[in-house]
mmCIF file of C-alpha atoms and ligand atoms in Angstrom:
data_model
loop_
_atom_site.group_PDB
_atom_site.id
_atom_site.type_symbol
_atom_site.label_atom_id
_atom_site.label_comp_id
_atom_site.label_asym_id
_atom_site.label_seq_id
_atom_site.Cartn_x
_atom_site.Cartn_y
_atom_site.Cartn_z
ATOM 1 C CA UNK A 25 0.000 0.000 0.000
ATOM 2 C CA UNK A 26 2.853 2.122 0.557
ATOM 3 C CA UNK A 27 3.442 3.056 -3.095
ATOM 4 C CA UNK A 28 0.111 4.455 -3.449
ATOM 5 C CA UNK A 29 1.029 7.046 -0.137
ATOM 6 C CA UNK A 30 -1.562 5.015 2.381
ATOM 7 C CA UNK A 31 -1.053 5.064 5.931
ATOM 8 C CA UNK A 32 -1.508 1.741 7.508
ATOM 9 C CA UNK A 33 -1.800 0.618 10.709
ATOM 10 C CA UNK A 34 -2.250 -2.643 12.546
ATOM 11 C CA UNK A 35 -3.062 -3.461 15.946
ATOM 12 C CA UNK A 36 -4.184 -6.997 16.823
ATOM 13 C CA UNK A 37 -4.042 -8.508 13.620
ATOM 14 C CA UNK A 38 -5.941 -5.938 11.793
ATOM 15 C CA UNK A 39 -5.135 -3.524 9.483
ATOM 16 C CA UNK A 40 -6.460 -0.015 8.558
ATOM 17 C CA UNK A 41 -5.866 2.107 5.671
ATOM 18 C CA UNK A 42 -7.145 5.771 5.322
ATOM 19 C CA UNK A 43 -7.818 7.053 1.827
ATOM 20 C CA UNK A 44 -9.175 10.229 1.767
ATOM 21 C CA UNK A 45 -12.518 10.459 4.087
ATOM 22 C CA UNK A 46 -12.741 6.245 3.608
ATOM 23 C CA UNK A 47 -11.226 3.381 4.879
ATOM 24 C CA UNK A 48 -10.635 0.201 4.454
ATOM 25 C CA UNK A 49 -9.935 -2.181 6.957
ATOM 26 C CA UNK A 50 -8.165 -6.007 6.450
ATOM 27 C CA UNK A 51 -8.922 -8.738 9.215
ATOM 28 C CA UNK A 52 -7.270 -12.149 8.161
ATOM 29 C CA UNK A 53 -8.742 -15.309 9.879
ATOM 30 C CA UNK A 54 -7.341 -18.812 9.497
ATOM 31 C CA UNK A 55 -9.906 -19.596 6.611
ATOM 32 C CA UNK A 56 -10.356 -15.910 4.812
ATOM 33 C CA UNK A 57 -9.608 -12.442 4.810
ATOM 34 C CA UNK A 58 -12.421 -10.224 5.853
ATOM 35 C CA UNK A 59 -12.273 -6.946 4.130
ATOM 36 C CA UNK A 60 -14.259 -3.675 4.950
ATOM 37 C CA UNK A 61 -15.280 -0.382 3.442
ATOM 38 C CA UNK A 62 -16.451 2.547 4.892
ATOM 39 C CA UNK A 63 -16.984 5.736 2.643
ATOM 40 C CA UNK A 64 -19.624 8.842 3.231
ATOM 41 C CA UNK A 65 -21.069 7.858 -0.500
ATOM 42 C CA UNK A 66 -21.823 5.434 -2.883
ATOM 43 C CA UNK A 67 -19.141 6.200 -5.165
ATOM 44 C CA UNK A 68 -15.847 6.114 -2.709
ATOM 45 C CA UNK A 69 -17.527 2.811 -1.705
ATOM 46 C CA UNK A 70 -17.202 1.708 -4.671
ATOM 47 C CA UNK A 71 -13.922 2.510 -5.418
ATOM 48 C CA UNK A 72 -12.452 1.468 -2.154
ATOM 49 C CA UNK A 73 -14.118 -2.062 -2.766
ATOM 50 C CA UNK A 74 -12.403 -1.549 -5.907
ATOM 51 C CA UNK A 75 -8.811 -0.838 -4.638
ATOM 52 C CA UNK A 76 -8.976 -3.338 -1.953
ATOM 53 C CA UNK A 77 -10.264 -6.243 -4.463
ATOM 54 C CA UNK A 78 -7.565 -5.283 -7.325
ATOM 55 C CA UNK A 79 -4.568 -5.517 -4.063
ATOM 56 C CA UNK A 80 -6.059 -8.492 -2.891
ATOM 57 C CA UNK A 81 -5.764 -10.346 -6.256
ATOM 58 C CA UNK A 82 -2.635 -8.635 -6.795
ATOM 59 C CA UNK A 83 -0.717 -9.955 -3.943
ATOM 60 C CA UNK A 84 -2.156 -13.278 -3.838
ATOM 61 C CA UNK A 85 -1.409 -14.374 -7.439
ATOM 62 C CA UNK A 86 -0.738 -16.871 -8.485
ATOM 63 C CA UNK A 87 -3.696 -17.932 -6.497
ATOM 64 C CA UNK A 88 -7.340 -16.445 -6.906
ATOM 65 C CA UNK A 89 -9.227 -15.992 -4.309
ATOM 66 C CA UNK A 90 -12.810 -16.081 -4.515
ATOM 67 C CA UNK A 91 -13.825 -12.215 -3.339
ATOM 68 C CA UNK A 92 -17.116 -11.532 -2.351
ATOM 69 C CA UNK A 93 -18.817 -8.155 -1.148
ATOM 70 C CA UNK A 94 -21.858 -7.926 0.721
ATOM 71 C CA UNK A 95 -24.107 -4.681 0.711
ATOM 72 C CA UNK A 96 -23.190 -4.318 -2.909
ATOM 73 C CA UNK A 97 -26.331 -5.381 -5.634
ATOM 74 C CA UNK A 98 -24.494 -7.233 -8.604
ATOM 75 C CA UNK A 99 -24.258 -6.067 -11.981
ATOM 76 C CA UNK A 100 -25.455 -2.944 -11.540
ATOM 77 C CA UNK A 101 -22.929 0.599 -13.602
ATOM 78 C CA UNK A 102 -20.517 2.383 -11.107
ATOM 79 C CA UNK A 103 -21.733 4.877 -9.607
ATOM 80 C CA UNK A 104 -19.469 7.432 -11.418
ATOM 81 C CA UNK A 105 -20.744 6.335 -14.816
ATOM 82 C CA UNK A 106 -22.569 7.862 -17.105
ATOM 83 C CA UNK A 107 -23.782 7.534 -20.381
ATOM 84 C CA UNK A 108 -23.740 10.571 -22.897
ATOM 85 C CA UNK A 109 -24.636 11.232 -26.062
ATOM 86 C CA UNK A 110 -23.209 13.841 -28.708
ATOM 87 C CA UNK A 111 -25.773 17.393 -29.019
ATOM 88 C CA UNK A 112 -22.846 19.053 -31.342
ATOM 89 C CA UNK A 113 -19.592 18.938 -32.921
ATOM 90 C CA UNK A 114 -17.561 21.823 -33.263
ATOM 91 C CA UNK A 115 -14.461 22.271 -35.200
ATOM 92 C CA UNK A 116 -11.698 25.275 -33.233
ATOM 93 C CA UNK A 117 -9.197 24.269 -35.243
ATOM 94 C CA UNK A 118 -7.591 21.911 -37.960
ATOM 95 C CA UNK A 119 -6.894 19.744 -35.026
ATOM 96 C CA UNK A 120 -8.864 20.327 -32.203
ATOM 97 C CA UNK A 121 -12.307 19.277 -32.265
ATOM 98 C CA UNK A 122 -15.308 20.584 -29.726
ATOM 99 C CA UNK A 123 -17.977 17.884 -28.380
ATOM 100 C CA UNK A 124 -20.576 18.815 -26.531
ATOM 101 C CA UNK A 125 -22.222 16.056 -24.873
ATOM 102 C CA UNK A 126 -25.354 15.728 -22.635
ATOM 103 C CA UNK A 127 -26.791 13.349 -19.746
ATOM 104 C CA UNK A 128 -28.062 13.185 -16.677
ATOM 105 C CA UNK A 129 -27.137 13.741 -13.023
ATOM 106 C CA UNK A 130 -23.877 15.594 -14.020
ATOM 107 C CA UNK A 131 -23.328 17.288 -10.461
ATOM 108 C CA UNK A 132 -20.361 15.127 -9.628
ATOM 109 C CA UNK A 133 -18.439 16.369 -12.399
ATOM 110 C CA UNK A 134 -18.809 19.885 -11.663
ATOM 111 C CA UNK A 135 -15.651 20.831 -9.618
ATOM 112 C CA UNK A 136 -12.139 22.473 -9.716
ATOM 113 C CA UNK A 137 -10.319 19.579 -7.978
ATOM 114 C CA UNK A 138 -10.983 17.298 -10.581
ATOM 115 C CA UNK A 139 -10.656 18.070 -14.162
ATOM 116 C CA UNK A 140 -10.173 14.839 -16.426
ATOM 117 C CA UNK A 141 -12.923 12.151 -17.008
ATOM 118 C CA UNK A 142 -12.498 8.245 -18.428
ATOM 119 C CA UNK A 143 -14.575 8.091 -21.976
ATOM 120 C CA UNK A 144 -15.412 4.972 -22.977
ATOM 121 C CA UNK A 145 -15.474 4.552 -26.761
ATOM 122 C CA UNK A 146 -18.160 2.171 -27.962
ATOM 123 C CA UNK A 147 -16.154 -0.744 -30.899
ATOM 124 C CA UNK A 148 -17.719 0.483 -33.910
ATOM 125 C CA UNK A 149 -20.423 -1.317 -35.697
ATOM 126 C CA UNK A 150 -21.750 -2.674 -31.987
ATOM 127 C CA UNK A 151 -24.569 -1.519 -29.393
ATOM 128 C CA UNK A 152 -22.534 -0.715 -26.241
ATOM 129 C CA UNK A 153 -21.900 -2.695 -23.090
ATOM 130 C CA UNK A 154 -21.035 -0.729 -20.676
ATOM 131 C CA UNK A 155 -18.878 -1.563 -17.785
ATOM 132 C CA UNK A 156 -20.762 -2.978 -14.517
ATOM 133 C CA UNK A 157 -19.619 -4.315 -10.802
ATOM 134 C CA UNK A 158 -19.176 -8.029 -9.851
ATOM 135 C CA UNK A 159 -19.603 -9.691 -6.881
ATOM 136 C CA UNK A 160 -16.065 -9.318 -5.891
ATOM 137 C CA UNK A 161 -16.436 -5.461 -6.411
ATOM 138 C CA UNK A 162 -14.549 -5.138 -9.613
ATOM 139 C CA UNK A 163 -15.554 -4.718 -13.492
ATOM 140 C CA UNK A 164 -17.215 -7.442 -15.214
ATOM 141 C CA UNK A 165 -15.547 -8.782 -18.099
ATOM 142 C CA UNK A 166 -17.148 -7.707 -21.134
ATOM 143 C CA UNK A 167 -16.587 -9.549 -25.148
ATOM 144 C CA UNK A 168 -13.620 -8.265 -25.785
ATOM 145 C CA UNK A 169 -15.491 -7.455 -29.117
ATOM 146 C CA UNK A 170 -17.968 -5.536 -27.161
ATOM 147 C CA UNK A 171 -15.585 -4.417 -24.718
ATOM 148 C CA UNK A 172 -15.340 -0.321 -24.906
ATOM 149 C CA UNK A 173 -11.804 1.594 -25.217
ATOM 150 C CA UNK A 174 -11.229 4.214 -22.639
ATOM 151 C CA UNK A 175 -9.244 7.025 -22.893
ATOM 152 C CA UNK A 176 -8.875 9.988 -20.888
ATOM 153 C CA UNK A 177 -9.747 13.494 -21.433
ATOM 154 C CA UNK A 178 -10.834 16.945 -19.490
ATOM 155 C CA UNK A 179 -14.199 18.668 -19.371
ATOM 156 C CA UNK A 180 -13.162 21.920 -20.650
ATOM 157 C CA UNK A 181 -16.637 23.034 -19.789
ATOM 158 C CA UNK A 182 -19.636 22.382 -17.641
ATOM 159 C CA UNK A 183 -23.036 23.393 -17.932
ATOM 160 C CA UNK A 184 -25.517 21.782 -15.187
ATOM 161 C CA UNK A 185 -28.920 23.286 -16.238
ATOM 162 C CA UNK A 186 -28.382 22.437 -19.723
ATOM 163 C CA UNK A 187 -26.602 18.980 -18.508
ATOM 164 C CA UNK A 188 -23.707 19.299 -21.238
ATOM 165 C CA UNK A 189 -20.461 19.102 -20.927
ATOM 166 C CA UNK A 190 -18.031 20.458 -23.918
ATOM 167 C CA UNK A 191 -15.095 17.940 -24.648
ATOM 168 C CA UNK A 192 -12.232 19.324 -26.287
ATOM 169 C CA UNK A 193 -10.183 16.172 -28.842
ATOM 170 C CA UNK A 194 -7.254 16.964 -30.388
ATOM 171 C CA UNK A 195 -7.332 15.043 -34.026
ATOM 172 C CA UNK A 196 -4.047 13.013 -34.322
ATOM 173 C CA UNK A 197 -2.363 11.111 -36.707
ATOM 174 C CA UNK A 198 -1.994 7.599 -36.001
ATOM 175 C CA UNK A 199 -5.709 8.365 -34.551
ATOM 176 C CA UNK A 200 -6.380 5.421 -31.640
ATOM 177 C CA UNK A 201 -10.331 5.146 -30.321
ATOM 178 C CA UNK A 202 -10.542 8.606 -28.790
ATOM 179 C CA UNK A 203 -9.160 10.424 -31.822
ATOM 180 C CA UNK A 204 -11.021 8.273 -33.946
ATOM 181 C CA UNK A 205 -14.149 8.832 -32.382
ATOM 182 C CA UNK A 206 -13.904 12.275 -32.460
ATOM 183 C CA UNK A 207 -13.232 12.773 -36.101
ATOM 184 C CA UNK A 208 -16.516 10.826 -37.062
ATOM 185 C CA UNK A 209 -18.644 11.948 -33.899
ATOM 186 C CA UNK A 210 -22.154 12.672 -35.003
ATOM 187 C CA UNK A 211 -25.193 14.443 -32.779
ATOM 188 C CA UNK A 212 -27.047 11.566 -30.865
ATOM 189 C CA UNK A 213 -23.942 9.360 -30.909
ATOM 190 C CA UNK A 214 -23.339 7.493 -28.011
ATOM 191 C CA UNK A 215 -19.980 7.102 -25.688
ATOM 192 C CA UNK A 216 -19.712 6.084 -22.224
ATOM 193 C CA UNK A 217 -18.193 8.925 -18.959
ATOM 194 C CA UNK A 218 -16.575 7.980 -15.768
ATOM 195 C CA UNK A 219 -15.495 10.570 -13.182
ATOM 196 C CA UNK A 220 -14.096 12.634 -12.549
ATOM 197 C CA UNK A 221 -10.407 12.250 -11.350
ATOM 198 C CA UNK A 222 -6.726 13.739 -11.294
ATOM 199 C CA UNK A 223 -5.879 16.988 -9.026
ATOM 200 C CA UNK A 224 -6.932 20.354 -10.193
ATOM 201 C CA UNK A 225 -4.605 23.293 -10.087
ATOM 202 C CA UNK A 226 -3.468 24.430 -6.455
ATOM 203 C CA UNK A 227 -4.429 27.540 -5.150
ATOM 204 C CA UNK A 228 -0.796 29.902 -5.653
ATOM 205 C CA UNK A 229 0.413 33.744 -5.840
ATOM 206 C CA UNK A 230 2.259 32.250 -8.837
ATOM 207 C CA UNK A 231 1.218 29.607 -11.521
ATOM 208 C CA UNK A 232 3.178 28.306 -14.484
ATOM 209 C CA UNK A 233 1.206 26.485 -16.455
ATOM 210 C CA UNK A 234 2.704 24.226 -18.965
ATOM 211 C CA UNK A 235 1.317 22.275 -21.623
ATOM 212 C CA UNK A 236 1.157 20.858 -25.100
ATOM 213 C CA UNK A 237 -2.316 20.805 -27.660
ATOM 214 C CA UNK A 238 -3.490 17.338 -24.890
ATOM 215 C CA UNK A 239 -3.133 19.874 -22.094
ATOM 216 C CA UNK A 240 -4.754 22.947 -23.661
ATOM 217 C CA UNK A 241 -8.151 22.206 -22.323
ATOM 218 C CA UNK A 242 -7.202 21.943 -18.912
ATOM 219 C CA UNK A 243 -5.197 25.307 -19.383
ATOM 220 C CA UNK A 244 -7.599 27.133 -20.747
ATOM 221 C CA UNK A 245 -10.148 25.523 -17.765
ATOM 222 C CA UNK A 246 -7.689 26.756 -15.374
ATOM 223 C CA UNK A 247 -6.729 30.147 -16.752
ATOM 224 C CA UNK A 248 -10.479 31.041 -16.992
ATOM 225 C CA UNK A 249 -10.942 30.005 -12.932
ATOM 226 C CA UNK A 250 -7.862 31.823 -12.011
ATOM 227 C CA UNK A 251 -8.986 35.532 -9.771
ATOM 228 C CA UNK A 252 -8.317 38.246 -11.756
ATOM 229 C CA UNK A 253 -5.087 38.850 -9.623
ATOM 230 C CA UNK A 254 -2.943 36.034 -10.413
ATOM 231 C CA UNK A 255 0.031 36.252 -11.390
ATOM 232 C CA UNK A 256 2.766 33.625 -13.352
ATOM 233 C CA UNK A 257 3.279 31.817 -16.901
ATOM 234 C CA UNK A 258 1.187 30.175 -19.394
ATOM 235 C CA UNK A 259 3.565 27.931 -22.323
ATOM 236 C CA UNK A 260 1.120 25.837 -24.619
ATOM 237 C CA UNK A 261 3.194 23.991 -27.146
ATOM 238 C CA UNK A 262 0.924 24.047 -30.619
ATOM 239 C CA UNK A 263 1.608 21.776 -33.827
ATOM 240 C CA UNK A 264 0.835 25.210 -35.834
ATOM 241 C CA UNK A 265 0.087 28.997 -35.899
ATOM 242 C CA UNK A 266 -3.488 27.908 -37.169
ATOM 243 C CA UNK A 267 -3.952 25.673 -33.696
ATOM 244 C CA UNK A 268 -3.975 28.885 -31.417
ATOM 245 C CA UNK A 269 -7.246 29.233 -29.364
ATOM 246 C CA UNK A 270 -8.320 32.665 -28.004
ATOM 247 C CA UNK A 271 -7.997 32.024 -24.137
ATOM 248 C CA UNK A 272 -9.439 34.203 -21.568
ATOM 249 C CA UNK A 273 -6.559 34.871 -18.762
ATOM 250 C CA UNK A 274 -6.005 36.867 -15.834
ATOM 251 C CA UNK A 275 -3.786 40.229 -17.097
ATOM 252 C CA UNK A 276 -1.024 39.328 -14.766
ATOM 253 C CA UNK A 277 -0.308 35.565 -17.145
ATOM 254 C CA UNK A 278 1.872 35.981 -19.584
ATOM 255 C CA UNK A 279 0.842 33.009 -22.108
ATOM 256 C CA UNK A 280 3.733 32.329 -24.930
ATOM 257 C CA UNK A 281 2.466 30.064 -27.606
ATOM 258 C CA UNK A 282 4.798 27.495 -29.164
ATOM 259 C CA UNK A 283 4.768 26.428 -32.967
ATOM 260 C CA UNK A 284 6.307 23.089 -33.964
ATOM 261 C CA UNK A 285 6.653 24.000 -37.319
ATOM 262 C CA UNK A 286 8.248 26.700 -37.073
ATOM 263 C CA UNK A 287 11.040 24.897 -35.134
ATOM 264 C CA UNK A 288 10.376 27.319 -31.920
ATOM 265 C CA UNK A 289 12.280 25.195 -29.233
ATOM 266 C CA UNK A 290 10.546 22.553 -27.458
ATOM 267 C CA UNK A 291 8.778 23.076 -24.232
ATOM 268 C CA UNK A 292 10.713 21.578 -21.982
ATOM 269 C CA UNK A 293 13.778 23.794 -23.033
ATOM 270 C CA UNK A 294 11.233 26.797 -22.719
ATOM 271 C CA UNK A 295 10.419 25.802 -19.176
ATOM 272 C CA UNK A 296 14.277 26.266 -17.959
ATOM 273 C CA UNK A 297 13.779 29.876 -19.054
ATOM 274 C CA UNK A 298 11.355 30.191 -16.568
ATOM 275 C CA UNK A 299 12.483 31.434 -13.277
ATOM 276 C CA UNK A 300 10.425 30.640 -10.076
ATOM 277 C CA UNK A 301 9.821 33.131 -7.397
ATOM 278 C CA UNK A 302 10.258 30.654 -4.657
ATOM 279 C CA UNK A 303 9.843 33.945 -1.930
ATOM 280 C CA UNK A 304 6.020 33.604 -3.066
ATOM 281 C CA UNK A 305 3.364 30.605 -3.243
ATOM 282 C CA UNK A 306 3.662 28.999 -6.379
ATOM 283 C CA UNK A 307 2.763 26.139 -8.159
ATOM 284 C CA UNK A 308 3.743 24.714 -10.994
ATOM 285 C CA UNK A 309 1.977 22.305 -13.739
ATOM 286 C CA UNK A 310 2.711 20.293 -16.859
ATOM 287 C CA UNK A 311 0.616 18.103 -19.021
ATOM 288 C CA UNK A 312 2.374 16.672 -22.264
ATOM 289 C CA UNK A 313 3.962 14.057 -23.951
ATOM 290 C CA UNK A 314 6.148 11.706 -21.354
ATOM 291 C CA UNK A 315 9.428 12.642 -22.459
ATOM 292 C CA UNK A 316 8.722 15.796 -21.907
ATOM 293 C CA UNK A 317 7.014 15.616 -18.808
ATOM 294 C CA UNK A 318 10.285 13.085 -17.595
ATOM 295 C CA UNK A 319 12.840 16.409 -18.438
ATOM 296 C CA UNK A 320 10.097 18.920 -16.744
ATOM 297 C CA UNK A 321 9.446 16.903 -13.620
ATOM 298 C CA UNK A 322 13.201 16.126 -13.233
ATOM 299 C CA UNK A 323 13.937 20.053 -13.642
ATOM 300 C CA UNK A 324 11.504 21.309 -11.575
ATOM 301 C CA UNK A 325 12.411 18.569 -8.768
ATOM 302 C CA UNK A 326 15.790 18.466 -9.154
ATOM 303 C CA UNK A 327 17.565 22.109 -10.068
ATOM 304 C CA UNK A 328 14.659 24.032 -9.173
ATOM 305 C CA UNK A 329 13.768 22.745 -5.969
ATOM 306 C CA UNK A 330 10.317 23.111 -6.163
ATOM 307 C CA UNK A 331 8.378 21.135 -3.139
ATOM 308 C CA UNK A 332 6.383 17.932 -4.662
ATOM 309 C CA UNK A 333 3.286 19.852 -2.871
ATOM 310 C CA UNK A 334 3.988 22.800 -5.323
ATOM 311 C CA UNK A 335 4.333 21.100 -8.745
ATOM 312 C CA UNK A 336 2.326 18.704 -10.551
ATOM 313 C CA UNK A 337 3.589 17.035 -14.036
ATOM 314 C CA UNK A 338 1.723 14.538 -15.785
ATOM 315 C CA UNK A 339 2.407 12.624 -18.729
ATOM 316 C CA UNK A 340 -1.159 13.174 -20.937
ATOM 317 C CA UNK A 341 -0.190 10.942 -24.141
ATOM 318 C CA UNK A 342 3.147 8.703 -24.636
ATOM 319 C CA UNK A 343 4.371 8.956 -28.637
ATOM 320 C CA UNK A 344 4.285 5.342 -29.744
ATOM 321 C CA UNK A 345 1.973 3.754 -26.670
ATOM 322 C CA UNK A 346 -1.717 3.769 -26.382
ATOM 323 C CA UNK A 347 -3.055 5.705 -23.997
ATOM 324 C CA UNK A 348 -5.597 3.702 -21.220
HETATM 325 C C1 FAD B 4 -5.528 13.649 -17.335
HETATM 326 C C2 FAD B 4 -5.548 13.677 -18.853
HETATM 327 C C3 FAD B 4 -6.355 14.581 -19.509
HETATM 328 C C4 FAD B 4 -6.372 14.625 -20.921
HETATM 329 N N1 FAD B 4 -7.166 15.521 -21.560
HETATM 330 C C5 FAD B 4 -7.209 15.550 -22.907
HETATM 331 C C6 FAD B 4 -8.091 16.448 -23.615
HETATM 332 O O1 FAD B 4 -8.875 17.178 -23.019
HETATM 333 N N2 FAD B 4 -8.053 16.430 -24.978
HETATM 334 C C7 FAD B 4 -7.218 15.584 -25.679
HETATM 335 O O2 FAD B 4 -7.236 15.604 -26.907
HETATM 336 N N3 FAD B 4 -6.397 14.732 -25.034
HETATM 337 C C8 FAD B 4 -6.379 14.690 -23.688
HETATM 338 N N4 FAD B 4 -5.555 13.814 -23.046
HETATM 339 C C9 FAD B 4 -4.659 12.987 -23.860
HETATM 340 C C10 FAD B 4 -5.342 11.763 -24.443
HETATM 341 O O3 FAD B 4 -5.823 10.931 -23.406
HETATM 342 C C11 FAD B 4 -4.292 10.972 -25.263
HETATM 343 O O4 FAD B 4 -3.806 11.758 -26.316
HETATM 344 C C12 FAD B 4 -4.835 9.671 -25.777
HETATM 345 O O5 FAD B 4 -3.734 8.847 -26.106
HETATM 346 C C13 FAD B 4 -5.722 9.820 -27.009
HETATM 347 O O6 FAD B 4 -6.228 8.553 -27.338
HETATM 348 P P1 FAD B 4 -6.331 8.025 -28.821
HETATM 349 O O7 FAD B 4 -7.296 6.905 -28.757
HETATM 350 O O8 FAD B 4 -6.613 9.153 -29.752
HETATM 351 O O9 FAD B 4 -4.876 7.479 -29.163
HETATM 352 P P2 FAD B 4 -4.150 6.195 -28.546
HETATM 353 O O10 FAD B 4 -4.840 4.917 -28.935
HETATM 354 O O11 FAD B 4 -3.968 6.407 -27.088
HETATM 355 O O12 FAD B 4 -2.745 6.239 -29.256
HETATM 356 C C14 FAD B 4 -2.580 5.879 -30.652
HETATM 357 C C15 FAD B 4 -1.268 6.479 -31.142
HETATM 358 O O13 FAD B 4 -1.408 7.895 -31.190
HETATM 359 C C16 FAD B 4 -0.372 8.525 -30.445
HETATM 360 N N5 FAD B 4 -0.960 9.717 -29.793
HETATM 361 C C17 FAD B 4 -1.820 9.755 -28.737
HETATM 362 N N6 FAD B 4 -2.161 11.035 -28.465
HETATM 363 C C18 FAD B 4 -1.498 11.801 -29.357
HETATM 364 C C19 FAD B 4 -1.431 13.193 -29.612
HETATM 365 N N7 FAD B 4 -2.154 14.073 -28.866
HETATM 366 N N8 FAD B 4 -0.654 13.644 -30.618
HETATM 367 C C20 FAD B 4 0.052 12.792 -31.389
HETATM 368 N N9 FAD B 4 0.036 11.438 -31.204
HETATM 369 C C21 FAD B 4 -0.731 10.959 -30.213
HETATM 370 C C22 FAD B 4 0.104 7.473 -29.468
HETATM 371 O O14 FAD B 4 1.452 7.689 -29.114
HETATM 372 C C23 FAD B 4 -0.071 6.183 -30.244
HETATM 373 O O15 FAD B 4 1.036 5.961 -31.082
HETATM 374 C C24 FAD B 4 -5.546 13.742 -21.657
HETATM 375 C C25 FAD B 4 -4.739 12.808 -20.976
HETATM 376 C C26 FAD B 4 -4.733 12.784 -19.595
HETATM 377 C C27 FAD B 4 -3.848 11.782 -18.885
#
C-alpha cells in the first residue's frame, strides 16, 4: 500500500488504511480475509471495494481468491458512470475538435479539484456494453469485441442546467479510439463517462502552467478560474500557428504560444527559461507528452527545488503507446 502514499496501521491482527474520508480495513482469519469499506457515499464505496479487491488479487497471485462483497447489488454501472450522447460537434481548429455532450445527473463532475474524465469509446459497428460491478467489487468482463476503449480526457466546460459538458479532442495522426471517435462523432452518438479524477490546479500567488495541444483544455479551464489577480506563466506547445485558441486569462499571465513548425524550441527547453519566485506561493503544472514531462518533472524537482506539494507534471499521451 505504501506506493500508493496510504497510511496503515495494525493493531491486533488488523489492518487499517485511510484514503481520503474512507477506509478500508483487512482482518485475516485462518480460513479468509475479511475486508471492509467505509466511505460517506456510494461512489468512494465503490472505489475502495475496488482498490482493496484489485490488491487483494494482486498480492495473492498466483492464487485467486474467490472475493465476495456484501451490501453491494451485482451487476449494476458504477456509480461514477454515465452515459452521454453527442448534441454538437464543433471544429476550433484543424486539429482540435469541440464535443458537446449531454446526460443526466452531471453534479459530480462539476468541480475544480478534478478536471479529467475516463470516456469509454463504444467498438464500432456494436450496441454498447457498458462496464458494470461483480460480486467481488470489480468490473465485469465484457466480449472483448464488445468491450469499450477508454481514454482519458478533461471537461473543458460544464453546464448543469443544460446537462452538457463540452469535450475538447485533439485530431491526431496515427488516430487510436478517442481520436477516432472524435473525427466521425455525429449528434445523438453514443460514448460512455466515468469521473471525474486527477488533481486540479493548487491555489498559488504564482502559476506556471505548462502544456502541449493534450493539455490545452485543462489550461484554458484553469486560466479562466484563475482571480483576476494572479500572477505567473502560461507555455502551450501548438503543432501550428493555425492551432492557437483565443484564451481568456487573468492580465497578470503571460501566455507564450509554441509552434512546432516553425522549429520554436521545445517546451521543456522553454520551461528552464522560466524562473520561479520561490519567496512567493507557487505552483507549478505540466501536461504533455512523457518525455517531456520526464525532463520537466526532473527540472523542476531536481535544479529548481520546487516542493512535490507545489508542482504537478503529468504525462497526458506517450508517442508510440496507447493511452488507457
Ligand atoms: C488527465 C488527462 C487529460 C487529458 N485531456 C485531454 C483532452 O482534453 N483532450 C485531448 O485531446 N487529449 C487529452 N488527453 C490525452 C489523451 O488521453 C491521449 O492523447 C490519448 O492517447 C488519445 O487517445 P487516442 O485513442 O486518440 O490514441 P491512442 O490509442 O492512445 O494512441 C494511438 C497512437 O497515437 C499517439 N498519440 C496519442 N495522443 C497523441 C497526440 N495528442 N498527438 C500525437 N500522437 C498521439 C500514441 O502515441 C499512439 O502511437 C488527456 C490525458 C490525460 C492523462
Amino acid at each position: 500500500m505504501a506506493e500508493h502514499d496510504v497510511e496503515v496501521t495494525i493493531d491486533g491482527g488488523v489492518a487499517k488504511a485511510r484514503l481520503q474520508d474512507a477506509e478500508a480495513v483487512m482482518r485475516p482469519t485462518t480460513e479468509e480475509l475479511v475486508l471492509e469499506a467505509h466511505a460517506p457515499s456510494q461512489a468512494q464505496l465503490e472505489d475502495v471495494a475496488a482498490f482493496l479487491a484489485a490488491h487483494v488479487l494482486e498480492f495473492a497471485h498466483p492464487e485467486a481468491p474467490d472475493i465476495r462483497w456484501s451490501g453491494f447489488a451485482e451487476r449494476k454501472a458504477f456509480s461514477d458512470f454515465r452515459e452521454m450522447s453527442v448534441v454538437r460537434v464543433l471544429d476550433l481548429t484543424p486539429h482540435m475538435r469541440r464535443i458537446t455532450l449531454t446526460g443526466q445527473d452531471l453534479d459530480r463532475f462539476a468541480t475544480d479539484d478534478n478536471l479529467h474524465v475516463r470516456l469509454f469509446f463504444p467498438p464500432d459497428g456494436h450496441a454498447p456494453e457498458w462496464p458494470t460491478r461483480g460480486v467481488n467489487g470489480l468490473s465485469q468482463a465484457i466480449d472483448p469485441a464488445r468491450r469499450p476503449q477508454v481514454r482519458k480526457y478533461t471537461i473543458r466546460r460544464i453546464d448543469l442546467g443544460a446537462g452538457e459538458v463540452d469535450i475538447d479532442f485533439v485530431l491526431h495522426a496515427d488516430a487510436g479510439p478517442g481520436s477516432d471517435w472524435a473525427g466521425r462523432a455525429r449528434p445523438h452518438d453514443v460514448i460512455g463517462m466515468a469521473g471525474p479524477g486527477g488533481r486540479g490546479i493548487r491555489a498559488a500567488d504564482w502559476h506556471l502552467l505548462v502544456g502541449d495541444e493534450t493539455a490545452l483544455p485543462a489550461i484554458a479551464r484553469a486560466l479562466e478560474g484563475l482571480p483576476a489577480t494572479a500572477s505567473g506563466v502560461a507555455i502551450v506547445e501548438i503543432p501550428d500557428e493555425a492551432d492557437r485558441l483565443a484564451l481568456s486569462k487573468p492580465e497578470g499571465i503571460q501566455l507564450r504560444w509554441l509552434h512546432r513548425t516553425n522549429g520554436s524550441p521545445s517546451l521543456d527547453e522553454v520551461v528552464r527559461e522560466i524562473s520561479i519566485p520561490k519567496d512567493r506561493a507557487h505552483f507549478c503544472w505540466a501536461g504533455a507528452e512523457f518525455d517531456a514531462i520526464q525532463k520537466i518533472r526532473r527540472y523542476w524537482r531536481d535544479e529548481c527545488g520546487v516542493a512535490k506539494a507545489d508542482q504537478l507534471a503529468v504525462a497526458y499521451w506517450r508517442r508510440g503507446a496507447e493511452g488507457d
